[in-house]
Coordinates of C-alpha atoms in Angstrom, one line a residue:
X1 CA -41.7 -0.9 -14.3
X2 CA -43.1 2.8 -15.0
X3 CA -42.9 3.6 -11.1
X4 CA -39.7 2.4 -11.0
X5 CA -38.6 4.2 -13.6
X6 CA -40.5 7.3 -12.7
X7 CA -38.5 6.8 -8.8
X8 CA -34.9 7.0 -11.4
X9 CA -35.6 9.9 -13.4
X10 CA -37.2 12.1 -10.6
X11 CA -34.1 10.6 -8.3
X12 CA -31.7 11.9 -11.3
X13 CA -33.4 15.8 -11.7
X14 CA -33.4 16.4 -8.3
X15 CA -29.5 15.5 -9.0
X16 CA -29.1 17.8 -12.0
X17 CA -31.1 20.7 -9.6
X18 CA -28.7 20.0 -6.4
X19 CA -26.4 20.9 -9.4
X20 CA -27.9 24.4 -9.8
X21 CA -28.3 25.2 -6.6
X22 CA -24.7 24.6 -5.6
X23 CA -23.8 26.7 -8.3
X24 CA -25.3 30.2 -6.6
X25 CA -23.3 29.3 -3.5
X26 CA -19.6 28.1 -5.3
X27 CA -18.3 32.2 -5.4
X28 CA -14.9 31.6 -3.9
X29 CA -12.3 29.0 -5.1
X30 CA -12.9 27.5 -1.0
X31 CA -16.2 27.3 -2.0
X32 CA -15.5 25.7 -4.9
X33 CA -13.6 23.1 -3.8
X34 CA -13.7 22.8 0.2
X35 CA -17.4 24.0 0.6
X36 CA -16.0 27.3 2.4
X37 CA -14.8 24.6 5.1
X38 CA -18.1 25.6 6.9
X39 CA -19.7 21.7 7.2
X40 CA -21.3 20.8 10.5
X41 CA -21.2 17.7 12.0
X42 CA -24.4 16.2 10.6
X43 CA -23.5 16.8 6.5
X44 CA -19.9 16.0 7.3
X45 CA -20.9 13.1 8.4
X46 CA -23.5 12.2 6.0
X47 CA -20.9 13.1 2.8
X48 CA -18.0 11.1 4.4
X49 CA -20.0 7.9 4.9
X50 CA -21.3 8.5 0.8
X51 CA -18.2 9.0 -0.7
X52 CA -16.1 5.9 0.6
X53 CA -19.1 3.8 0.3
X54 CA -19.3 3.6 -3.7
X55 CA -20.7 0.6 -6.0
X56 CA -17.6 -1.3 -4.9
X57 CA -18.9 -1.2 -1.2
X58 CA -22.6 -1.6 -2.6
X59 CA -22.6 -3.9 -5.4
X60 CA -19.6 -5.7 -5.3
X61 CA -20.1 -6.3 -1.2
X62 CA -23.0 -8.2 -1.7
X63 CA -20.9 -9.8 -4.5
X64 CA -18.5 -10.9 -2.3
X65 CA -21.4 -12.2 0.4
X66 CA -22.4 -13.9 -2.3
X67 CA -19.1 -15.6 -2.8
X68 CA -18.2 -16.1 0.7
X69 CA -21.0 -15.4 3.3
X70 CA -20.4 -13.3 6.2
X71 CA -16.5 -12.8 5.7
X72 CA -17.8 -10.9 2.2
X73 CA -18.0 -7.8 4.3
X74 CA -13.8 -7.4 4.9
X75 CA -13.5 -5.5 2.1
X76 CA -15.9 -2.5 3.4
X77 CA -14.8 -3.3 6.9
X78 CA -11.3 -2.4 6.3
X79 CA -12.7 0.8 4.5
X80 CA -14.6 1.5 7.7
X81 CA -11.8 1.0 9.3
X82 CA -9.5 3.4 7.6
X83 CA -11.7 6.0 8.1
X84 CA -11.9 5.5 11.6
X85 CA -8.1 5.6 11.6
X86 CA -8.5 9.0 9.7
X87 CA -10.7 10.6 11.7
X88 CA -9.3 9.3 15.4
X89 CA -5.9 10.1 14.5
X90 CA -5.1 12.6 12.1
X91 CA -7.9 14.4 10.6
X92 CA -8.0 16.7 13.3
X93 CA -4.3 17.8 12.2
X94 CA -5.2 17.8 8.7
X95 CA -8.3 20.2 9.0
X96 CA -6.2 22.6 10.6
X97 CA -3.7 23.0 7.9
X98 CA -6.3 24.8 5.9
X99 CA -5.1 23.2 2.3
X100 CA -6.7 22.0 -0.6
X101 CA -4.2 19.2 -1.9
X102 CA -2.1 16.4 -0.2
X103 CA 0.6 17.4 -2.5
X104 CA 0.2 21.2 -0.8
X105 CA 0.3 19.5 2.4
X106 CA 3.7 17.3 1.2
X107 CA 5.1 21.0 0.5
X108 CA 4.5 22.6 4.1
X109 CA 6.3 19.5 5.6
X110 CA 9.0 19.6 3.3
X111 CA 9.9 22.9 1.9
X112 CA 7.8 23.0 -1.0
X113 CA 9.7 20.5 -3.1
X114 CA 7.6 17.3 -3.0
X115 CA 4.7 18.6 -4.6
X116 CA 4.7 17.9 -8.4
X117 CA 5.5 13.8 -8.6
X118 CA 3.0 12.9 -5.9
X119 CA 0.6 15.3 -8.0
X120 CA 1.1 13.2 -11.0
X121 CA 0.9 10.1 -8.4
X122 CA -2.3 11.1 -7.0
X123 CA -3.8 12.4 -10.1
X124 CA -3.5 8.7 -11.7
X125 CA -5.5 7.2 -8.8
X126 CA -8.5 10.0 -8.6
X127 CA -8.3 9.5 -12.8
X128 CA -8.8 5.7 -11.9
X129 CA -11.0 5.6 -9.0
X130 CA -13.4 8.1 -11.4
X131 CA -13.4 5.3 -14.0
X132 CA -14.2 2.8 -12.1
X133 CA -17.3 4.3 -10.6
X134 CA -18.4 5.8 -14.2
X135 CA -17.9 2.1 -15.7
X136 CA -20.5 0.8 -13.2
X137 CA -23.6 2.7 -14.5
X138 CA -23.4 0.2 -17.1
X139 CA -24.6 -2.7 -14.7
X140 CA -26.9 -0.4 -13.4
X141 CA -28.7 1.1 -16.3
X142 CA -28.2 -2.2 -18.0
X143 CA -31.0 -3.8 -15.2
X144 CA -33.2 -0.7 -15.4
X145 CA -33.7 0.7 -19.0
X146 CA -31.7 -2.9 -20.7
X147 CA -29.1 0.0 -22.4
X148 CA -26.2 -0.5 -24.3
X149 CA -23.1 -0.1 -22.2
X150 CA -21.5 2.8 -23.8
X151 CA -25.0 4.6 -23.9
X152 CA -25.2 4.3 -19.7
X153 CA -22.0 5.6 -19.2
X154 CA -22.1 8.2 -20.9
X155 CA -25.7 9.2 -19.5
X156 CA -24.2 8.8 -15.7
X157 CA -21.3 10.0 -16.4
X158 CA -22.6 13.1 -17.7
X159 CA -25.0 14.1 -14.9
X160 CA -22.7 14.0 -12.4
X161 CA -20.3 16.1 -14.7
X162 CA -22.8 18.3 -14.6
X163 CA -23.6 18.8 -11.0
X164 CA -19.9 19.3 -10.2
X165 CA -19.0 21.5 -12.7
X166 CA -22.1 23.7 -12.0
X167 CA -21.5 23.6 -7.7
X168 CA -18.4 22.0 -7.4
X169 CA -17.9 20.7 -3.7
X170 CA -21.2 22.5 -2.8
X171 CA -23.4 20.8 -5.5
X172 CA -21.3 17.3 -4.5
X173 CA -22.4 17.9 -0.8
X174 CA -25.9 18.3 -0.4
X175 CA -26.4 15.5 -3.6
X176 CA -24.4 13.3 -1.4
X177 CA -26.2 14.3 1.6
X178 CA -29.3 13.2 -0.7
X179 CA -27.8 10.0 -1.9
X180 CA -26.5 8.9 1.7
X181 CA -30.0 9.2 2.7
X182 CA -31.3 6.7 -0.6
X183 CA -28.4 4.5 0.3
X184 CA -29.7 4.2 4.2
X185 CA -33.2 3.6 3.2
X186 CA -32.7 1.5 0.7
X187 CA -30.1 -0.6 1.4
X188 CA -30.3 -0.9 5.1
X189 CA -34.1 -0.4 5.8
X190 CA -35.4 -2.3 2.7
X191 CA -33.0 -4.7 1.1
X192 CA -31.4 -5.9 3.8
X193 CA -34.7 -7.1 6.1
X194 CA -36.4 -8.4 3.0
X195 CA -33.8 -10.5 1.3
X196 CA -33.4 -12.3 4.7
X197 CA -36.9 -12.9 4.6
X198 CA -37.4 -14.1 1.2
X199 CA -34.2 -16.2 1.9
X200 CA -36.5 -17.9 4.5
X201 CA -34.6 -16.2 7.7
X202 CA -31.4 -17.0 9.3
X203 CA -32.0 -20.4 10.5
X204 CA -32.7 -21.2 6.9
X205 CA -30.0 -19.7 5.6
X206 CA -27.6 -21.6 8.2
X207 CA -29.2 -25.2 7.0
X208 CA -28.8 -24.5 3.4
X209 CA -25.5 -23.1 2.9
X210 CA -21.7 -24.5 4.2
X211 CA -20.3 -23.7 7.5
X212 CA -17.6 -21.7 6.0
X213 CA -19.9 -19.1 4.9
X214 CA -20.8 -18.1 8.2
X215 CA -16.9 -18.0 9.4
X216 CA -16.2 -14.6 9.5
X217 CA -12.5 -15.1 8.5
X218 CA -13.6 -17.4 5.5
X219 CA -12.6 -15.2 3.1
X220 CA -8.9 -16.0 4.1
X221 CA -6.2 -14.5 6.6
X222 CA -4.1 -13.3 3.4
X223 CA -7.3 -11.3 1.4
X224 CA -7.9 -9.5 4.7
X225 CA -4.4 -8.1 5.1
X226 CA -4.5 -7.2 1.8
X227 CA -7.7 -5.7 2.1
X228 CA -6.1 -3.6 4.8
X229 CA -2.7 -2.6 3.4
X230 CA -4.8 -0.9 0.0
X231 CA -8.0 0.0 1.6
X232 CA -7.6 0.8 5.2
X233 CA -4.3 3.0 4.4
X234 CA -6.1 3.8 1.2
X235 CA -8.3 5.7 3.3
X236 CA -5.6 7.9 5.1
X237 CA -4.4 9.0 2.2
X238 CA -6.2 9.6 -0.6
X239 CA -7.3 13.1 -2.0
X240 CA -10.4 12.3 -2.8
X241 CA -10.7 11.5 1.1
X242 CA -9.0 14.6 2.1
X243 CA -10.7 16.8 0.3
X244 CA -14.0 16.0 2.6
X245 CA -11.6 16.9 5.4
X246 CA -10.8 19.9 4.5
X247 CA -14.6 20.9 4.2
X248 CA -14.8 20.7 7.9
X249 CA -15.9 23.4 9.9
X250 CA -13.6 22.8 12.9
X251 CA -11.0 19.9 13.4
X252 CA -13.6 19.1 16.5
X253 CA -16.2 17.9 13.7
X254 CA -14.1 16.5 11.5
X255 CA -12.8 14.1 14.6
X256 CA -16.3 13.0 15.5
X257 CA -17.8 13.3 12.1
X258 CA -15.3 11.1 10.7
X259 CA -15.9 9.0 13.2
X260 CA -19.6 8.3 13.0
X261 CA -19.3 7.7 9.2
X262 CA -16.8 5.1 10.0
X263 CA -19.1 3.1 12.0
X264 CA -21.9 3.4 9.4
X265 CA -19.8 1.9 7.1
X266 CA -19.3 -1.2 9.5
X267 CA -22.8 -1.6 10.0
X268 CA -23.0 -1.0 5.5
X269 CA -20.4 -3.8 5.4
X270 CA -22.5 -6.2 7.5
X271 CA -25.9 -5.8 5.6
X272 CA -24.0 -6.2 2.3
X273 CA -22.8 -9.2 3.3
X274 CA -26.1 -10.5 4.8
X275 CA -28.0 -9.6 1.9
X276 CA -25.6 -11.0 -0.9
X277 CA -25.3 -14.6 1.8
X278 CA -29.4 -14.6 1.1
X279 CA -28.9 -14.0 -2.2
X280 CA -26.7 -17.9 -2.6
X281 CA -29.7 -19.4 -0.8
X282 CA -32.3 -18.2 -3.6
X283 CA -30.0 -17.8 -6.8
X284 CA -27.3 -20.9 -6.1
X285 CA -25.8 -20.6 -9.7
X286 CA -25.4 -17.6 -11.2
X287 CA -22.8 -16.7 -13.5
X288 CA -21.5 -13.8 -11.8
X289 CA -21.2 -12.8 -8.2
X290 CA -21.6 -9.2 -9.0
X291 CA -24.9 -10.2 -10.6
X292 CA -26.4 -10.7 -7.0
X293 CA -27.3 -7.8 -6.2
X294 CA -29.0 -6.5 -9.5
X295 CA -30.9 -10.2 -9.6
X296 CA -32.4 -9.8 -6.0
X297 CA -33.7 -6.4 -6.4
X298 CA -35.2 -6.8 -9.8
X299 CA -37.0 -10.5 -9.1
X300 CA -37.9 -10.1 -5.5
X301 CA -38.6 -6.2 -4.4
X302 CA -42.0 -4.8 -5.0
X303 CA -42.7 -2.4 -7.4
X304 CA -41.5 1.6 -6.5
X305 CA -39.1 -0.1 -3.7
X306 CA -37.2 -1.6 -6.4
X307 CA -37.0 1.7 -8.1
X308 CA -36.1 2.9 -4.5
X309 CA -33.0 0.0 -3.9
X310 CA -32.0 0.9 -7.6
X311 CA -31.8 4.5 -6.7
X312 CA -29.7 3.6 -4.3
X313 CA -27.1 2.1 -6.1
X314 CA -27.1 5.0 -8.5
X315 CA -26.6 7.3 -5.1
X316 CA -23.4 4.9 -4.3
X317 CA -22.0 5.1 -7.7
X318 CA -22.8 8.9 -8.0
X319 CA -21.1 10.4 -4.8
X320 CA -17.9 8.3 -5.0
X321 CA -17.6 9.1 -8.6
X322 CA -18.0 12.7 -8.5
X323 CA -15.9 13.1 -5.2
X324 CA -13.1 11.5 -7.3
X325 CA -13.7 13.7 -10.4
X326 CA -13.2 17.0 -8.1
X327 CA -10.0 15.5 -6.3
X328 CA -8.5 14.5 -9.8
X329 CA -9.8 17.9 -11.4
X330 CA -8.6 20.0 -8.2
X331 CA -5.3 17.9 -8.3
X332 CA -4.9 18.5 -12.2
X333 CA -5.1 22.1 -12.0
X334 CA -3.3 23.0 -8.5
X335 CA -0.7 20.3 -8.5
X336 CA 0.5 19.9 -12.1
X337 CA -0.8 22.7 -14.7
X338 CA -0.1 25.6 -12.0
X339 CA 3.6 24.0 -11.8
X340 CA 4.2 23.4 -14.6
X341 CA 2.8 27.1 -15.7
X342 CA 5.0 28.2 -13.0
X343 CA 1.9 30.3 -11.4
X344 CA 1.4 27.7 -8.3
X345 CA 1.3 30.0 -4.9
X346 CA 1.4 28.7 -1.4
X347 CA -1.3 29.2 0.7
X348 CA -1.8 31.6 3.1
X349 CA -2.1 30.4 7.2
X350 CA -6.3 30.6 6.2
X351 CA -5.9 28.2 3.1
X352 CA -6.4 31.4 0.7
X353 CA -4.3 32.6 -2.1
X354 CA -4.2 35.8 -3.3
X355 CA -7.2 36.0 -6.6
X356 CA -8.8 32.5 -5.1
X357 CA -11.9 34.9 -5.9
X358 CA -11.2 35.0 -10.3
X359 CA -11.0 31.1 -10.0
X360 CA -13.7 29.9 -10.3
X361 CA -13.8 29.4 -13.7
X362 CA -10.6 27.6 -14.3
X363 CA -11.6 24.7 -11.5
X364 CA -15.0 24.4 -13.3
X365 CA -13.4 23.3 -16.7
X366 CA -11.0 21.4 -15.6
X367 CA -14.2 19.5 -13.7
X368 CA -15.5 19.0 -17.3
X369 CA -12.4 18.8 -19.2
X370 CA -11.6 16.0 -16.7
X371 CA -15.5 14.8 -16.6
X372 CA -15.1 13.8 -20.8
X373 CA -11.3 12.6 -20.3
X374 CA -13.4 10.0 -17.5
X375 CA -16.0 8.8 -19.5
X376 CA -14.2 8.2 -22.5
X377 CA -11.7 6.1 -20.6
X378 CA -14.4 4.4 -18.9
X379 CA -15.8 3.7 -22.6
X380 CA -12.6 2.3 -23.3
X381 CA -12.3 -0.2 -20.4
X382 CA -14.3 -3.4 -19.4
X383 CA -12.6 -4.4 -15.7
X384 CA -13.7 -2.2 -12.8
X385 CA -11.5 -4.3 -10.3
X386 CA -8.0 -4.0 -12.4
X387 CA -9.0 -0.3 -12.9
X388 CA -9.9 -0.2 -9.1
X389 CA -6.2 -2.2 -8.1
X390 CA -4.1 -0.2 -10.6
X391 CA -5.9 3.4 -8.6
X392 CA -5.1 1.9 -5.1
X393 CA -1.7 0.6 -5.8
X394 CA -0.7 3.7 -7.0
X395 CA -1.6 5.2 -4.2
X396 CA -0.5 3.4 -1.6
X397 CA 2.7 1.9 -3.2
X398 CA 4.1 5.4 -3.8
X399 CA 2.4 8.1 -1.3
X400 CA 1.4 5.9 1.8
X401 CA 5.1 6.6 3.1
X402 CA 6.1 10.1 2.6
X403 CA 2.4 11.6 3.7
X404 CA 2.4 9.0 7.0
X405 CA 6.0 9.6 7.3
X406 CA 5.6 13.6 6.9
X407 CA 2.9 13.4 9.7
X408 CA 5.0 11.2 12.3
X409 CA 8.8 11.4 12.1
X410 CA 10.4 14.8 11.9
X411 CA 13.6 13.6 10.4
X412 CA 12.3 12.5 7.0
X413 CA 13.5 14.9 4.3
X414 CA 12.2 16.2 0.9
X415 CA 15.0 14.2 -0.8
X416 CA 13.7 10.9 1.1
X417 CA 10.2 11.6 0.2
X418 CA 10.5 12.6 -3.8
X419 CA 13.0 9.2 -3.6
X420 CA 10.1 7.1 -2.4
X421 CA 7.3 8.8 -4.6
X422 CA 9.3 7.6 -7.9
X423 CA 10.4 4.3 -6.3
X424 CA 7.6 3.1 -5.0
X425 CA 5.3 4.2 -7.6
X426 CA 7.9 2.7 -10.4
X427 CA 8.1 -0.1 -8.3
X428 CA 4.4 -1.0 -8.3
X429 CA 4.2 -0.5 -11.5
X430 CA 6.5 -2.8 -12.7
X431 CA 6.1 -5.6 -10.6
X432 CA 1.9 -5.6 -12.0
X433 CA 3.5 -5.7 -15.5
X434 CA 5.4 -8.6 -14.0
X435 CA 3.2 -10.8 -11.2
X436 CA -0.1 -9.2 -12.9
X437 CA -2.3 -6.2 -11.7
X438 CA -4.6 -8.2 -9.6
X439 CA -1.2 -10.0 -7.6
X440 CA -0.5 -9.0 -4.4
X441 CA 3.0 -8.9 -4.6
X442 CA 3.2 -5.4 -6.4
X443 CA 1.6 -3.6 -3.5
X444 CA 3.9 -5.4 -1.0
X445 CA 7.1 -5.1 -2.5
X446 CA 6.4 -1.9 -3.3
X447 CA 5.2 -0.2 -0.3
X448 CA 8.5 -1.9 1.4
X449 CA 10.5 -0.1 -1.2
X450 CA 9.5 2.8 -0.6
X451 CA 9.9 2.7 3.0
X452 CA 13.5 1.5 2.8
X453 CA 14.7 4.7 0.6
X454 CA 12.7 6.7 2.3
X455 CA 14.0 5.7 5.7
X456 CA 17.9 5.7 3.9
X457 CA 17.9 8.9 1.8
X458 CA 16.2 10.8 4.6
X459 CA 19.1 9.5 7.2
X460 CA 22.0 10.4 4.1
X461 CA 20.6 14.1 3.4
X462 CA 20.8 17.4 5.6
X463 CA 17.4 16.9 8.0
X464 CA 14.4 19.6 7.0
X465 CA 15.5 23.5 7.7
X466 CA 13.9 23.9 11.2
X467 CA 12.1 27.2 10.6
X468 CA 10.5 24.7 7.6
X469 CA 9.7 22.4 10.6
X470 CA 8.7 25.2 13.1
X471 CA 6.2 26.7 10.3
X472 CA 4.8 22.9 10.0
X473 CA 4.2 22.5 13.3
X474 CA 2.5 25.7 14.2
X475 CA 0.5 25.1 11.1
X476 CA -0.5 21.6 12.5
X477 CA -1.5 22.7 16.3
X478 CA -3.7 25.8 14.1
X479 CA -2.2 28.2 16.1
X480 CA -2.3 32.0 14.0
X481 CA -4.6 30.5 11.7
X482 CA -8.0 33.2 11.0
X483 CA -10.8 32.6 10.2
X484 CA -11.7 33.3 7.0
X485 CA -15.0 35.9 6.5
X486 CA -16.6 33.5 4.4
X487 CA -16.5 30.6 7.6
X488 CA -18.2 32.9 10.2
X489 CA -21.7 31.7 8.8
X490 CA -21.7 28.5 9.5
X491 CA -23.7 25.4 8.4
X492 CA -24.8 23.6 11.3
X493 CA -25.4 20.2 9.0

């Protein structure tokens, strides 16, 4: 195991050292948090496909092959899917807005009076969706060094708090840009090819396992819609998401950037699938699903490619992790402490505020006050998919609405859409208290909820003030928008 284990801690310093080199570039509060918006096509591209493509994708998509063969890959299909949604249809509008928050974006549609619930809102799913990637260096370090579970976490955890606190989005970028090239290589170019061969090829494969688990709708009509309603509209949604928007260099790149991601994450979804289907032909009884993927690349990879695959789960845990710890820390600090402060400013038509430059400083510790608030609650927790259903049925139960509703329908109102933040998001939350957090009932009821009162208090209050709306709109076609000194070097990527 020493190559291995040399491949994981050279893998991890060039982490830490991405760290320090983001940090000379991070001068600016946009570079800070947005990467100065200056990302060509190529990072864009690169980063988008790491973040939404985390251990869940990695790890507990081979799980799910395991469990159900081909139709094991919905779950990172739908994801794919959402991002193509994203990046076809509306992150070309959202680039151009030139914000840094969803909230900020809720209070250009509606008059700046939507902006502190769905902070709270989207700060509870970035806090989850952090935990639940922080919690699964414990599987991982667990198969390399045999490490006690609080130990691992807090080892993970605390690299990647340091490489974002140091860059921020800058030292997040080109680590991801690192770790989607690991994932490629060793998921896609190594894993994948041998674990069909080990499992004796497809024909094999086909002869020793049930029908169903080459059906691609095996995993069942009702899983996949549900798959959809949290992850695909999870996807159009989420900060964490927008955030890597709003580090686009034009909308033109994030359009087609988006959209190249989105495909690599079909093809991810496939292999995962493949690869955990291979995995039921040469390990029929294990205890756990999830144990798939660890079991197949510690018995069957060759030494220094199983470091390699390894790697790259670390590089899928690592990027989504710490592009939820900047959302919830950039949402934390702009969203709720500035409002409730009473210091929070609107941006400018260039996505500036007046002393971005002096703020530096505050972003980075709430990065690390947020960082230790992670990893202790990860400590604290055992179940990364309650943690991971609890993030996205937060999210879509109480924002789906009022953002997708703000973006298409002109008559929907701030008093509609703080209505069906706190009903929908109360609403979820009682009904996993009743039918149980992994039910699918609270995310359905829910997100109906909040569509009814936002549909009927928008219709029973005055409609938006127009110049509101004319502001909006011009801010949405990027028409008087500069360009910010800072973007004029750009990073072709």
């Amino acid at each position: 195991m020493a190559v291995d284990y040399t491949v994981i801690v050279v893998y991890l310093a060039g982490m830490l050292a991405m760290g320090w080199w983001g940090m000379r570039r991070a001068r600016s509060k946009s570079d800070f948090l947005v990467a100065g918006r200056r990302l060509g096509p190529a990072m864009y591209s690169g980063t988008m496909a790491a973040i939404v493509l985390g251990g869940a994708s990695t790890i507990g998509g081979v799980g799910l092959g395991y469990q159900y063969g081909l139709s094991g890959a919905w779950m990172v299909i739908t994801i794919g899917l959402g991002l193509l949604a994203l990046s076809v249809f509306f992150s070309a509008r959202i680039a151009r807005l030139k914000v840094y928050t969803v909230s900020e974006m809720l209070d250009l549609r509606y008059g700046g009076r939507a902006g502190f619930i769905s902070g709270v809102v989207m700060w509870a799913y970035t806090l989850m969706l952090a935990v639940t990637s922080t919690i699964a260096y414990a599987t991982i370090f667990d198969v390399l060094f045999d490490m006690n579970r609080t130990l691992a976490i807090v080892i993970g955890g605390s690299i990647v708090v340091a490489y974002s606190t140091l860059g921020g989005m800058w030292s997040i970028t080109i680590t991801d840009m690192v770790q989607f090239v690991v994932k490629t290589i060793g998921v896609l170019l190594l894993l994948l090819p041998i674990a069909v061969v080990k499992a004796g090829g497809f024909s094999e494969m086909k002869a020793k396992l049930p029908t169903e688990y080459f059906d691609p709708l095996g995993i069942g009509g009702e899983t996949i819609f549900t798959y959809v309603l949290i992850y695909t509209f999870g996807m159009l949604i989420g900060q964490d998401i927008w955030q890597r928007v709003f580090t686009a260099r034009s909308d033109t790149t994030a359009r087609w950037g988006g959209t190249v991601a989105g495909t690599y994450c079909l093809v991810y979804a496939v292999a995962g699938a493949v690869i955990g289907t291979a995995a039921k032909v040469m390990y029929p009884k294990l205890p756990s699903a999830d144990a798939a993927f660890a079991t197949i690349v510690k018995d069957e990879l060759p030494v220094g490619v199983r470091g390699l695959v390894l790697a790259a789960a670390l590089a899928a845990v690592m990027s989504t992790s710490s592009g939820a710890l900047i959302a919830c820390a950039t949402v934390a600090n702009n969203d709720i402490w500035s409002r409730l402060r009473g210091a929070v400013r609107s941006p400018g038509p260039d996505g500036e505020h007046d002393g971005d430059h002096d703020e530096v400083k505050g972003n980075r510790a709430f990065i690390l006050v947020m960082g230790v608030a992670v990893i202790g609650t990860a400590i604290a927790l055992n179940n990364v998919v309650e943690a991971l259903t609890v993030a996205y049925n937060l999210l879509v139960g109480g924002l789906l609405v009022p953002i997708l509703g703000g973006l298409l329908w002109k008559r929907g109102t701030a008093q509609g859409a703080l209505a069906s933040v706190v009903v929908g998001g109360l609403s979820v939350v009682g009904l996993m208290a009743s039918f149980g957090i992994l039910a699918n009932e609270p995310v359905y009821l829910g997100l109906s909820a909040s569509l009814v009162v936002y549909v009927a208090v928008s219709l029973a209050t005055p409609a938006t003030d127009p110049a509101v709306l004319r502001a909006w709109r011009e801010r949405l076609a990027g028409r008087g928008v500069p360009v910010p000194p800072a973007e004029v070097a750009e990073v072709s990527g």
